[in-house]
Short mmCIF file of C-alpha atoms in Angstrom, two decimals:
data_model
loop_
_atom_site.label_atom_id
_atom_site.label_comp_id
_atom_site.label_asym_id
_atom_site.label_seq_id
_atom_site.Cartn_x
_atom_site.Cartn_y
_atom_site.Cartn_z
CA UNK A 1 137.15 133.61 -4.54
CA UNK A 2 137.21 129.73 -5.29
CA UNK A 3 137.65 128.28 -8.14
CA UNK A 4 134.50 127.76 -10.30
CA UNK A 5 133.09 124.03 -10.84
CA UNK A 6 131.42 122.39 -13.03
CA UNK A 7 128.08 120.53 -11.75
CA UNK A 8 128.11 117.54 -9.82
CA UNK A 9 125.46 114.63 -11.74
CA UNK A 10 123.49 112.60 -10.02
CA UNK A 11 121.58 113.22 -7.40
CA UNK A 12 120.72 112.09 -3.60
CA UNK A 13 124.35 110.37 -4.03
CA UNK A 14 124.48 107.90 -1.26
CA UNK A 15 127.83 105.12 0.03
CA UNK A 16 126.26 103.55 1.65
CA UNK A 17 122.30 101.33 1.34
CA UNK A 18 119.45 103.59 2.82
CA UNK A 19 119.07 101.31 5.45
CA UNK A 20 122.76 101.18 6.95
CA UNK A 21 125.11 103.19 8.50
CA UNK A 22 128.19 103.73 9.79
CA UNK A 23 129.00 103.08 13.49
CA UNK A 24 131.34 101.87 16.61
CA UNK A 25 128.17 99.66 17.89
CA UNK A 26 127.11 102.42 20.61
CA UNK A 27 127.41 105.39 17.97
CA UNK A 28 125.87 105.75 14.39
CA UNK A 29 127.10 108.45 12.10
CA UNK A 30 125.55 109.92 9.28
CA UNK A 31 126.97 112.43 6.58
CA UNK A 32 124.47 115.54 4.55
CA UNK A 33 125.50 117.62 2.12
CA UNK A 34 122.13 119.93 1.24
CA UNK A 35 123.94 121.91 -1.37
CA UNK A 36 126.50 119.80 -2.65
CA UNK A 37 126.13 121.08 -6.71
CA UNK A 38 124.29 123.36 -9.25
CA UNK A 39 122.39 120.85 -11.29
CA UNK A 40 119.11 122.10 -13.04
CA UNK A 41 116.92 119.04 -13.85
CA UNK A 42 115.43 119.42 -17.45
CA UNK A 43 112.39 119.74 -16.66
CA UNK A 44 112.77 122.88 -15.08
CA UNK A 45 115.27 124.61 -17.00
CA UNK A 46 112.92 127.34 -18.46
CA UNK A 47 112.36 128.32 -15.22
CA UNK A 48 116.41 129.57 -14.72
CA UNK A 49 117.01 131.20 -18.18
CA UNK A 50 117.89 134.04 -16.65
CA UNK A 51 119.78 132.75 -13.88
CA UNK A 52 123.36 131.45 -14.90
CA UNK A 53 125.28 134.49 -12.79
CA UNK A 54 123.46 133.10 -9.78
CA UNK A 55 123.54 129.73 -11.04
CA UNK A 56 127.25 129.63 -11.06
CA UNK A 57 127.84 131.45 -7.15
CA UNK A 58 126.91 130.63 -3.57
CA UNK A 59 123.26 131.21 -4.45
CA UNK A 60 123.26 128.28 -6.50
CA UNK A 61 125.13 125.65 -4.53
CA UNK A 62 128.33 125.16 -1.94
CA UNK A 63 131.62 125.00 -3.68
CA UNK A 64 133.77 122.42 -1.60
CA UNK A 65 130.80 121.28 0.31
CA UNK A 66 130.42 117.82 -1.39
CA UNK A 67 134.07 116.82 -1.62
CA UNK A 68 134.86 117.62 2.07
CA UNK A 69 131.21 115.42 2.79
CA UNK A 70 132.65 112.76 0.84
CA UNK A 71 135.82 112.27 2.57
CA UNK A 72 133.97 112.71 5.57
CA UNK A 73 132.01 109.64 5.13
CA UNK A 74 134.88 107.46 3.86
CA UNK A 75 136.96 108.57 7.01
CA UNK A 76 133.71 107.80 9.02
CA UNK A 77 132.74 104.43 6.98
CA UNK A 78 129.15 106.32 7.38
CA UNK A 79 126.29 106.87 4.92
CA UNK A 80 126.13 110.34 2.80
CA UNK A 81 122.96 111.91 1.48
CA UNK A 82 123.74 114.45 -0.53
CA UNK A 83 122.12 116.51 -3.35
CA UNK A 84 123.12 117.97 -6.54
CA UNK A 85 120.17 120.07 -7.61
CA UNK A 86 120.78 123.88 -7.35
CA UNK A 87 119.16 125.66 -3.54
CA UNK A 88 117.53 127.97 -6.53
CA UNK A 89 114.77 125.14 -7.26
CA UNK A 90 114.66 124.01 -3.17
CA UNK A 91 116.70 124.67 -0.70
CA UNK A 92 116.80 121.64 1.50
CA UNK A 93 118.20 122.63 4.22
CA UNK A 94 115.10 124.47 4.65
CA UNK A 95 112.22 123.38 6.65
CA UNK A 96 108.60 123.01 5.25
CA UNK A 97 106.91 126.32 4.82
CA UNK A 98 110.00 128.45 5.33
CA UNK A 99 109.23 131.33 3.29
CA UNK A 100 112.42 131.20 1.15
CA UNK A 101 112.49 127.16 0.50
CA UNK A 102 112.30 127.96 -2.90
CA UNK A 103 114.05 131.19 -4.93
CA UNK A 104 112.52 134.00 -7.38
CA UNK A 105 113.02 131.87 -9.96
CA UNK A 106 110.50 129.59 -9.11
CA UNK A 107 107.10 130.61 -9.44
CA UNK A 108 104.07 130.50 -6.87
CA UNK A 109 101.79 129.92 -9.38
CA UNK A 110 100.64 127.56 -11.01
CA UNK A 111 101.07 125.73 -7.24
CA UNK A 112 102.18 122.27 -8.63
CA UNK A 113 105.25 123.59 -9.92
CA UNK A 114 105.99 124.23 -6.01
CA UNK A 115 104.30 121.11 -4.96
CA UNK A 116 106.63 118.97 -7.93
CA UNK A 117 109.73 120.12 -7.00
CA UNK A 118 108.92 119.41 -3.34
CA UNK A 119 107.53 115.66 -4.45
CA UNK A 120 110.64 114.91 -6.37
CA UNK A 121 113.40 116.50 -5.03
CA UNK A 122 113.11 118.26 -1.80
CA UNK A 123 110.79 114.87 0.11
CA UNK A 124 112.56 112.45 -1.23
CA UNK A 125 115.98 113.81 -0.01
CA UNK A 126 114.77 115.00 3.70
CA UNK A 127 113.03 111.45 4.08
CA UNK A 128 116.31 109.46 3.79
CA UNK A 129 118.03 111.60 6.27
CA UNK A 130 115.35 111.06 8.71
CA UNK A 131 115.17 107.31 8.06
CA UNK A 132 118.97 106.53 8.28
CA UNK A 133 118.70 108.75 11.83
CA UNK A 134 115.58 106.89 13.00
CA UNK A 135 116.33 103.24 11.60
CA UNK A 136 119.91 104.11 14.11
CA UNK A 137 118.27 105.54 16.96
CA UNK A 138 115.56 102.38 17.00
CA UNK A 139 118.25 100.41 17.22
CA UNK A 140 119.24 101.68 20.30
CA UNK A 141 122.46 103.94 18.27
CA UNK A 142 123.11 107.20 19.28
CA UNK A 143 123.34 109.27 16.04
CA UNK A 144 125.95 111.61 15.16
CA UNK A 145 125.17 113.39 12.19
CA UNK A 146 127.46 116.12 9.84
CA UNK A 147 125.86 118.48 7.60
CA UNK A 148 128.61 119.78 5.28
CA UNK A 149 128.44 123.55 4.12
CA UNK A 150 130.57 126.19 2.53
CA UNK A 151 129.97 130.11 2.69
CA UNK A 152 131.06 132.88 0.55
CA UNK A 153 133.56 135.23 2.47
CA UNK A 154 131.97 138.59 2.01
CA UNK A 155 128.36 139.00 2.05
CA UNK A 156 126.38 142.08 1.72
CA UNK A 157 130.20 143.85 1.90
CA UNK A 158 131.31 142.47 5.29
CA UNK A 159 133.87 140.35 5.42
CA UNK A 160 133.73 136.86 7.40
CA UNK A 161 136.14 136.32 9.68
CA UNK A 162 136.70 132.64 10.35
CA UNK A 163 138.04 129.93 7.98
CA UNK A 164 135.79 127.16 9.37
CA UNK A 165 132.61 127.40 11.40
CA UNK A 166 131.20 124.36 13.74
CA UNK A 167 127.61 124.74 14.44
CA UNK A 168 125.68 123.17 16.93
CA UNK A 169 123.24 123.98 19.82
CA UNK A 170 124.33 125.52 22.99
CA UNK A 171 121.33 123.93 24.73
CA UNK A 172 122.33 120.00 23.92
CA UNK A 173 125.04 119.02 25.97
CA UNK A 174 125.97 116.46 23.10
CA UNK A 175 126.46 118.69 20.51
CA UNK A 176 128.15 121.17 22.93
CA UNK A 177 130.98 118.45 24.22
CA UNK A 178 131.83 117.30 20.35
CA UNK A 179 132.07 120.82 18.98
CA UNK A 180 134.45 121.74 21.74
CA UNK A 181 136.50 118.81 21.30
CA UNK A 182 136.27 118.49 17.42
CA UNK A 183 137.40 122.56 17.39
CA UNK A 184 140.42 121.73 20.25
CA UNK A 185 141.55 118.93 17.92
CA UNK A 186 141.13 120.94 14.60
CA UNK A 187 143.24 124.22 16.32
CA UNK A 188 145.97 122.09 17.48
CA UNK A 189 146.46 120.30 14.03
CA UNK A 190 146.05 123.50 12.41
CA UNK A 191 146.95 126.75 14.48
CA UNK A 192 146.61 128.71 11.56
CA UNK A 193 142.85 127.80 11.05
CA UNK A 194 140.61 130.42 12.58
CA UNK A 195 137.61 128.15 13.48
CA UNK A 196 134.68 130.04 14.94
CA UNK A 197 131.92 128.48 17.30
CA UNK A 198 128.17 128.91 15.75
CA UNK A 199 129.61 131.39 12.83
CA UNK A 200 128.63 132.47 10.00
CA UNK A 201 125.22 131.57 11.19
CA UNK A 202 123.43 130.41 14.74
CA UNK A 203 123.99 127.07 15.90
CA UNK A 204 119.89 126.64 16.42
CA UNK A 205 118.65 128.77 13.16
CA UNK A 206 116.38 127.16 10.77
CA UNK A 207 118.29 124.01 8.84
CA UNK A 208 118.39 120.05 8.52
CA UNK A 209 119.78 119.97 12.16
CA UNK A 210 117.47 121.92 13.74
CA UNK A 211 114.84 120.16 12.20
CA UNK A 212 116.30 116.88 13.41
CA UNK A 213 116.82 118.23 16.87
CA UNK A 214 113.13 118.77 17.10
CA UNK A 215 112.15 115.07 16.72
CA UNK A 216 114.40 113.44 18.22
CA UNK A 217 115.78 113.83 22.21
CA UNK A 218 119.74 115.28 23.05
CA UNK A 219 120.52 111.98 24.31
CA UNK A 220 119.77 110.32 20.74
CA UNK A 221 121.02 112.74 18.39
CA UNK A 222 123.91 115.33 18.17
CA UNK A 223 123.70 117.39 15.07
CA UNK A 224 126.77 119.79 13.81
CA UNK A 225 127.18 121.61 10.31
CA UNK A 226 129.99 121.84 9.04
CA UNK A 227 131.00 125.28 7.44
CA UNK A 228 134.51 126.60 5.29
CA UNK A 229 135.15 129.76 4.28
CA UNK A 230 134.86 128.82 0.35
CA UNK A 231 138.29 131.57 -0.11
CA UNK A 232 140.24 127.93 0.77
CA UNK A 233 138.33 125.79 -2.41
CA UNK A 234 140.74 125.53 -5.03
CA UNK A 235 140.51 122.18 -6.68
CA UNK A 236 144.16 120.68 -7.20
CA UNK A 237 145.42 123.20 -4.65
CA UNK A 238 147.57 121.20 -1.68
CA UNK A 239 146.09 124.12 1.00
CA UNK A 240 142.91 123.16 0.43
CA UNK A 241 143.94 119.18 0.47
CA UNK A 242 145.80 119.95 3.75
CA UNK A 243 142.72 122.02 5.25
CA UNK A 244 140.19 119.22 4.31
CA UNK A 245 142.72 116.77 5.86
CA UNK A 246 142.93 118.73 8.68
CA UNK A 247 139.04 118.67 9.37
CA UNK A 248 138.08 115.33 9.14
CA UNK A 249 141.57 114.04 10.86
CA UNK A 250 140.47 116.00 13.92
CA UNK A 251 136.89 114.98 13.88
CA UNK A 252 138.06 111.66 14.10
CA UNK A 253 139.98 112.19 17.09
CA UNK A 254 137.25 114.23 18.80
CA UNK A 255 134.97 111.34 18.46
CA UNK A 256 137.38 109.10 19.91
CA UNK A 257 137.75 111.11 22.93
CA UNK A 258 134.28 111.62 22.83
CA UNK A 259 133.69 107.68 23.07
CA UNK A 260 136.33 107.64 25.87
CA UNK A 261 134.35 110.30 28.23
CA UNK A 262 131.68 109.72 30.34
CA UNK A 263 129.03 109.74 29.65
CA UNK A 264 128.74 108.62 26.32
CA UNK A 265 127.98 111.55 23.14
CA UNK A 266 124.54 112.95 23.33
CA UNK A 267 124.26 112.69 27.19
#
């Protein structure tokens, strides 16, 4: 299992100015990291008394998820959204009205508990994503956009098999062409990796990407999540330097081939 860690502070944590982002001049990238920490704001903190166990495992947050999102956008020179707050009090990688945006914990009643979190936290958050992807695409970018994830290797008793999981869309030809190149590169840096196509979870299932996909057309947008097996986060640990390495060395490369091929990512 890896390592516990302490909450990240702050929150919607972002390199770069809202209104810029990193690019080659015919490709914008943009990093996410939905469940980068375990933070409770004050104000609700009655409202998780009882919830330090989950608090403190993959319910609560992505261990690894916000470092590897990080480097990511300093290897990239690209924006990063990312949030801090627990998934307990919203999950934002959730869309609007998904029936499990918010957890037990969080009652339905009165409704502007619901509708305060949402104003505060989970708007706020989804609204820069969309306007760093917009602002890029109305500039005539192409965006390329990483939402980093962890997940827990059991669940429900069943072991996952894969170490890292690159999810993406089977139907977007964009998304299909940098996932196979970004997994090539990662394999042959990393043979020992056992990196999975649309695993844990379905490329098109209900998250920020899909949402994104939605709005805006395959030839302006290419949305993959990122997911590691959290067994490999162990803070100080060289495997887990070497694995994150690994990962963002190869994207790199894929999305130079990528800008080689013809046509262009997206297409």
């Amino acid at each position: 299992m890896p390592a516990r860690q302490p909450p990240v502070r702050g929150d919607r944590v972002a390199s770069a100015a809202a209104d810029a982002a990193g690019s080659d001049g015919r490709v914008a990238f943009v990093v996410s990291c939905e469940h980068g920490g375990n933070r409770v704001p004050a104000r609700y903190r009655e409202l998780f008394a009882t919830a330090q166990a989950a608090l403190a495992s993959h319910r609560g947050y992505d261990p690894g998820a916000l470092t590897v999102a990080r480097e990511l956008a300093r290897r990239l020179g690209a924006p990063l959204v990312a949030a801090t707050t627990t998934r307990l009090l919203v999950d934002l990688n959730r869309s609007p009205g998904h029936p499990k945006l918010h957890s037990e914990w969080v009652p339905a009643s009165p409704p502007g508990v619901r509708a305060d979190i949402r104003a505060r936290h989970y708007l706020p958050y989804r609204r820069q994503v969309e306007e760093l992807v917009a602002g890029s695409i109305g500039r005539g970018q192409r965006v390329v956009h990483v939402s980093s994830h962890s997940f827990t290797p059991v669940l429900d008793g069943v072991v996952r098999n894969a170490d890292v999981g690159i999810l993406y869309d089977p139907g977007r030809p964009g998304e299909v062409a940098l996932s196979a190149r970004w997994i090539a590169a990662l394999q042959a840096r990393a043979p020992h990796v056992k990196v999975r196509r649309n695993y844990p979870y379905p490329g098109k299932s209900d998250g920020l990407c899909a949402w994104m996909r939605r709005h805006h057309a395959a030839a302006d947008y290419v949305g993959i999540e990122l997911e590691v097996n959290q067994r490999h986060v162990a803070p100080g640990r060289a495997e887990w330097r070497a694995l994150r390495a690994a990962i963002i060395a190869s994207l790199a490369e894929a999305l130079e081939l990528e800008k080689r091929a013809q046509p262009a990512v997206g297409t």
